[in-house]
Short mmCIF file of C-alpha atoms in Angstrom, two decimals:
data_model
loop_
_atom_site.label_atom_id
_atom_site.label_comp_id
_atom_site.label_asym_id
_atom_site.label_seq_id
_atom_site.Cartn_x
_atom_site.Cartn_y
_atom_site.Cartn_z
CA UNK A 1 67.71 -14.43 23.88
CA UNK A 2 71.48 -14.24 24.14
CA UNK A 3 73.31 -17.26 22.71
CA UNK A 4 76.60 -18.02 24.54
CA UNK A 5 79.67 -18.72 22.49
CA UNK A 6 81.61 -21.94 22.92
CA UNK A 7 84.04 -22.65 20.12
CA UNK A 8 86.20 -22.41 17.33
CA UNK A 9 87.48 -20.08 14.66
CA UNK A 10 85.54 -16.88 14.07
CA UNK A 11 86.45 -15.40 10.69
CA UNK A 12 85.11 -11.93 11.38
CA UNK A 13 87.59 -10.43 8.97
CA UNK A 14 86.00 -12.27 6.04
CA UNK A 15 82.49 -10.98 5.48
CA UNK A 16 80.11 -9.88 2.76
CA UNK A 17 78.41 -7.37 5.05
CA UNK A 18 78.86 -3.66 4.42
CA UNK A 19 77.27 -2.71 7.78
CA UNK A 20 78.85 -3.04 11.25
CA UNK A 21 77.85 -6.00 13.48
CA UNK A 22 76.21 -3.73 16.09
CA UNK A 23 73.85 -2.07 13.60
CA UNK A 24 70.29 -2.43 14.92
CA UNK A 25 67.89 -4.59 12.92
CA UNK A 26 64.54 -3.26 11.73
CA UNK A 27 61.79 -5.85 12.03
CA UNK A 28 63.48 -8.38 14.32
CA UNK A 29 60.54 -10.65 15.02
CA UNK A 30 59.22 -13.57 13.03
CA UNK A 31 59.96 -17.17 12.12
CA UNK A 32 61.93 -18.75 9.30
CA UNK A 33 62.18 -22.52 9.34
CA UNK A 34 62.17 -25.56 7.09
CA UNK A 35 61.45 -29.05 8.39
CA UNK A 36 62.32 -32.23 6.48
CA UNK A 37 60.49 -35.37 7.61
CA UNK A 38 61.51 -38.69 6.10
CA UNK A 39 59.38 -41.82 6.57
CA UNK A 40 57.77 -42.79 8.84
CA UNK A 41 55.66 -39.62 8.75
CA UNK A 42 53.73 -40.70 11.85
CA UNK A 43 56.73 -40.00 14.10
CA UNK A 44 56.01 -37.77 17.08
CA UNK A 45 58.44 -34.99 17.98
CA UNK A 46 58.36 -36.02 21.64
CA UNK A 47 59.67 -39.48 20.65
CA UNK A 48 62.57 -38.26 18.51
CA UNK A 49 66.15 -39.14 19.51
CA UNK A 50 68.61 -36.45 20.65
CA UNK A 51 70.07 -34.06 18.10
CA UNK A 52 73.10 -35.33 16.18
CA UNK A 53 75.55 -32.37 16.26
CA UNK A 54 77.78 -33.77 13.50
CA UNK A 55 74.82 -34.32 11.16
CA UNK A 56 73.46 -30.88 12.05
CA UNK A 57 76.76 -29.24 11.14
CA UNK A 58 76.93 -31.17 7.86
CA UNK A 59 73.38 -30.06 7.03
CA UNK A 60 74.27 -26.43 7.80
CA UNK A 61 77.41 -26.56 5.68
CA UNK A 62 75.50 -27.80 2.64
CA UNK A 63 72.51 -25.47 2.99
CA UNK A 64 72.36 -23.05 0.03
CA UNK A 65 72.15 -19.89 2.16
CA UNK A 66 75.42 -20.72 3.95
CA UNK A 67 78.87 -19.92 2.61
CA UNK A 68 80.70 -21.29 5.67
CA UNK A 69 80.13 -22.29 9.29
CA UNK A 70 82.49 -20.09 11.28
CA UNK A 71 81.58 -20.87 14.89
CA UNK A 72 79.59 -23.37 16.93
CA UNK A 73 77.59 -21.96 19.84
CA UNK A 74 75.86 -23.59 22.77
CA UNK A 75 72.83 -25.70 21.82
CA UNK A 76 69.36 -24.38 22.65
CA UNK A 77 65.86 -25.81 22.67
CA UNK A 78 64.04 -25.87 19.35
CA UNK A 79 61.49 -23.24 20.42
CA UNK A 80 64.17 -20.77 21.57
CA UNK A 81 64.54 -18.84 18.32
CA UNK A 82 67.18 -16.13 18.94
CA UNK A 83 65.72 -12.62 18.74
CA UNK A 84 67.17 -10.47 15.99
CA UNK A 85 68.47 -7.29 17.59
CA UNK A 86 71.66 -6.49 15.68
CA UNK A 87 73.24 -7.35 12.35
CA UNK A 88 75.43 -9.95 14.08
CA UNK A 89 72.30 -11.87 15.10
CA UNK A 90 71.46 -12.43 11.42
CA UNK A 91 74.47 -14.75 11.16
CA UNK A 92 73.09 -17.18 13.78
CA UNK A 93 71.16 -20.25 12.62
CA UNK A 94 69.67 -23.27 14.37
CA UNK A 95 69.83 -26.80 12.98
CA UNK A 96 68.43 -30.03 14.37
CA UNK A 97 68.88 -33.60 13.16
CA UNK A 98 66.74 -35.95 15.23
CA UNK A 99 66.57 -39.33 13.53
CA UNK A 100 64.28 -39.05 10.49
CA UNK A 101 63.53 -35.35 11.13
CA UNK A 102 65.86 -32.51 10.12
CA UNK A 103 65.14 -28.83 10.50
CA UNK A 104 66.80 -25.45 10.06
CA UNK A 105 65.94 -21.93 11.19
CA UNK A 106 67.78 -19.24 9.22
CA UNK A 107 66.87 -15.53 8.95
CA UNK A 108 68.35 -15.50 5.43
CA UNK A 109 65.19 -17.25 4.21
CA UNK A 110 62.89 -14.27 4.77
CA UNK A 111 61.60 -12.06 1.97
CA UNK A 112 59.48 -8.97 1.46
CA UNK A 113 57.66 -10.15 -1.65
CA UNK A 114 60.33 -9.46 -4.24
CA UNK A 115 61.38 -13.11 -4.41
CA UNK A 116 60.42 -16.54 -3.07
CA UNK A 117 63.54 -17.91 -1.33
CA UNK A 118 61.58 -20.49 0.66
CA UNK A 119 60.17 -22.02 -2.51
CA UNK A 120 63.67 -22.18 -3.99
CA UNK A 121 65.25 -23.79 -0.92
CA UNK A 122 62.49 -26.36 -0.48
CA UNK A 123 62.68 -27.32 -4.16
CA UNK A 124 66.41 -27.92 -3.77
CA UNK A 125 65.84 -30.00 -0.65
CA UNK A 126 63.21 -32.07 -2.46
CA UNK A 127 65.85 -32.95 -5.02
CA UNK A 128 68.15 -34.14 -2.22
CA UNK A 129 65.43 -35.93 -0.26
CA UNK A 130 62.81 -37.06 -2.80
CA UNK A 131 61.02 -39.29 -0.30
CA UNK A 132 60.59 -36.57 2.32
CA UNK A 133 57.71 -34.38 3.39
CA UNK A 134 59.12 -30.86 3.50
CA UNK A 135 57.37 -27.94 5.16
CA UNK A 136 58.57 -24.34 5.33
CA UNK A 137 57.15 -21.43 7.30
CA UNK A 138 58.53 -17.89 7.10
CA UNK A 139 57.18 -14.66 8.52
CA UNK A 140 58.96 -11.33 8.87
CA UNK A 141 57.76 -8.04 10.32
CA UNK A 142 58.27 -5.24 7.83
CA UNK A 143 55.67 -2.93 9.36
CA UNK A 144 53.20 -5.55 8.15
CA UNK A 145 54.05 -9.25 8.31
CA UNK A 146 55.05 -10.82 5.01
CA UNK A 147 54.58 -14.58 4.97
CA UNK A 148 55.77 -17.44 2.80
CA UNK A 149 54.64 -21.01 3.47
CA UNK A 150 55.13 -24.24 1.55
CA UNK A 151 54.18 -27.91 1.79
CA UNK A 152 55.98 -30.31 -0.55
CA UNK A 153 54.92 -33.97 -0.49
CA UNK A 154 56.99 -36.85 -1.91
CA UNK A 155 55.83 -37.80 -5.40
CA UNK A 156 52.65 -35.84 -4.90
CA UNK A 157 51.10 -32.39 -4.74
CA UNK A 158 52.74 -29.18 -3.52
CA UNK A 159 51.29 -25.94 -2.26
CA UNK A 160 53.06 -22.60 -1.83
CA UNK A 161 51.70 -19.22 -0.71
CA UNK A 162 53.52 -15.90 -0.48
CA UNK A 163 52.15 -12.45 0.24
CA UNK A 164 51.03 -9.75 2.66
CA UNK A 165 47.91 -10.22 4.83
CA UNK A 166 44.88 -8.37 3.38
CA UNK A 167 46.94 -7.16 0.41
CA UNK A 168 47.17 -8.15 -3.27
CA UNK A 169 48.75 -9.67 -5.23
CA UNK A 170 49.37 -13.08 -3.64
CA UNK A 171 51.55 -15.73 -5.23
CA UNK A 172 49.87 -19.12 -4.96
CA UNK A 173 51.18 -22.33 -6.51
CA UNK A 174 49.48 -25.71 -6.36
CA UNK A 175 46.15 -26.86 -4.95
CA UNK A 176 45.70 -26.77 -1.14
CA UNK A 177 42.64 -29.02 -1.45
CA UNK A 178 44.78 -31.72 -3.11
CA UNK A 179 47.49 -31.38 -0.47
CA UNK A 180 44.98 -31.64 2.37
CA UNK A 181 43.41 -34.71 0.78
CA UNK A 182 46.83 -36.37 0.33
CA UNK A 183 47.61 -35.72 4.00
CA UNK A 184 44.24 -36.96 5.19
CA UNK A 185 43.34 -33.59 6.68
CA UNK A 186 39.55 -33.51 6.78
CA UNK A 187 37.25 -30.56 6.23
CA UNK A 188 36.30 -30.73 9.91
CA UNK A 189 39.94 -30.34 10.96
CA UNK A 190 40.40 -27.40 8.62
CA UNK A 191 37.25 -25.77 9.96
CA UNK A 192 38.39 -26.34 13.54
CA UNK A 193 41.57 -24.41 12.70
CA UNK A 194 39.59 -21.70 10.89
CA UNK A 195 41.25 -22.49 7.55
CA UNK A 196 39.10 -21.76 4.49
CA UNK A 197 40.91 -22.35 1.20
CA UNK A 198 38.18 -20.49 -0.71
CA UNK A 199 38.61 -17.28 1.29
CA UNK A 200 40.72 -14.36 0.13
CA UNK A 201 44.36 -15.61 0.26
CA UNK A 202 45.39 -12.72 2.49
CA UNK A 203 42.87 -13.81 5.11
CA UNK A 204 44.05 -17.44 5.30
CA UNK A 205 46.58 -18.46 7.97
CA UNK A 206 48.71 -20.54 5.62
CA UNK A 207 51.25 -21.18 8.37
CA UNK A 208 48.54 -23.02 10.32
CA UNK A 209 47.96 -25.25 7.29
CA UNK A 210 51.71 -25.92 7.10
CA UNK A 211 51.69 -26.79 10.80
CA UNK A 212 48.88 -29.28 10.19
CA UNK A 213 51.00 -30.86 7.45
CA UNK A 214 53.77 -31.53 9.97
CA UNK A 215 51.35 -32.82 12.56
CA UNK A 216 52.95 -34.35 15.63
CA UNK A 217 56.34 -34.42 13.90
CA UNK A 218 56.71 -30.63 14.26
CA UNK A 219 59.90 -30.10 16.31
CA UNK A 220 59.76 -26.32 16.68
CA UNK A 221 57.36 -26.05 19.67
CA UNK A 222 59.44 -28.57 21.65
CA UNK A 223 61.39 -27.49 24.69
CA UNK A 224 62.80 -31.00 25.08
CA UNK A 225 64.52 -31.07 21.68
CA UNK A 226 67.92 -29.41 21.44
CA UNK A 227 69.21 -27.75 18.29
CA UNK A 228 72.77 -27.03 17.27
CA UNK A 229 73.48 -23.31 16.91
CA UNK A 230 76.00 -21.95 14.43
CA UNK A 231 77.35 -18.57 13.52
CA UNK A 232 77.73 -18.65 9.76
CA UNK A 233 78.89 -16.54 6.88
CA UNK A 234 75.97 -16.40 4.49
CA UNK A 235 76.56 -16.32 0.76
CA UNK A 236 77.12 -12.94 -0.81
CA UNK A 237 73.71 -12.90 -2.52
CA UNK A 238 71.82 -13.79 0.66
CA UNK A 239 73.83 -11.24 2.65
CA UNK A 240 72.90 -8.52 0.16
CA UNK A 241 69.23 -9.49 0.39
CA UNK A 242 69.30 -9.35 4.19
CA UNK A 243 70.93 -5.91 4.10
CA UNK A 244 68.11 -4.62 1.91
CA UNK A 245 65.39 -6.26 4.03
CA UNK A 246 66.54 -5.71 7.60
CA UNK A 247 68.19 -2.31 7.20
CA UNK A 248 65.82 -0.09 5.26
CA UNK A 249 67.67 2.97 4.01
CA UNK A 250 71.11 1.34 4.31
#
């Protein structure tokens, strides 16, 4: 998807990248989002108010992956994740602020198993929004798909999983049984979604469990919800990580 440009100052001369903007990305598919739901948790995405562009920009500017917002682009629907074709596409993020639900999609949050950026970012957000339910889902195609998923409940249990399907080792933190119980997700619901916590971790669709944790509040499948779109300069450390991940061999 091509995102049209609409505004402001584009500081292309100030960058941490060492590769040109037209360099082709390796492994352009995937997802990389965090959703913050503040009470009431029973809110339905279809009932959310329109996106607040000013709040979305403020959220983007304070997000740890972002060094600066350099340009605002045309808004797009939440499900229209821009495809990563070139290095320049890695600087485009989506942010939505719809009442008590905030969400961000940022390719800087992906990882290949060397670190757990999603866990770090969600932990920081929990400090900012202690009463929120925060869910993160990241998947990147590196020949195989590396996934990282997290559910963080207010004042309660947390579960985090990171790894490669059918491969060891997996990094698991927390108890998914406790999280499911706290959310009221029954064994029948888990079975209906083919989620077995006692199976080999690489065979469990942890992203499906994270989706259940969001329930009807999940904004990302919604064509009716608009997100703000920003071209950003990521921090130097996140830029370096993306160069290593998306451009194998330099």
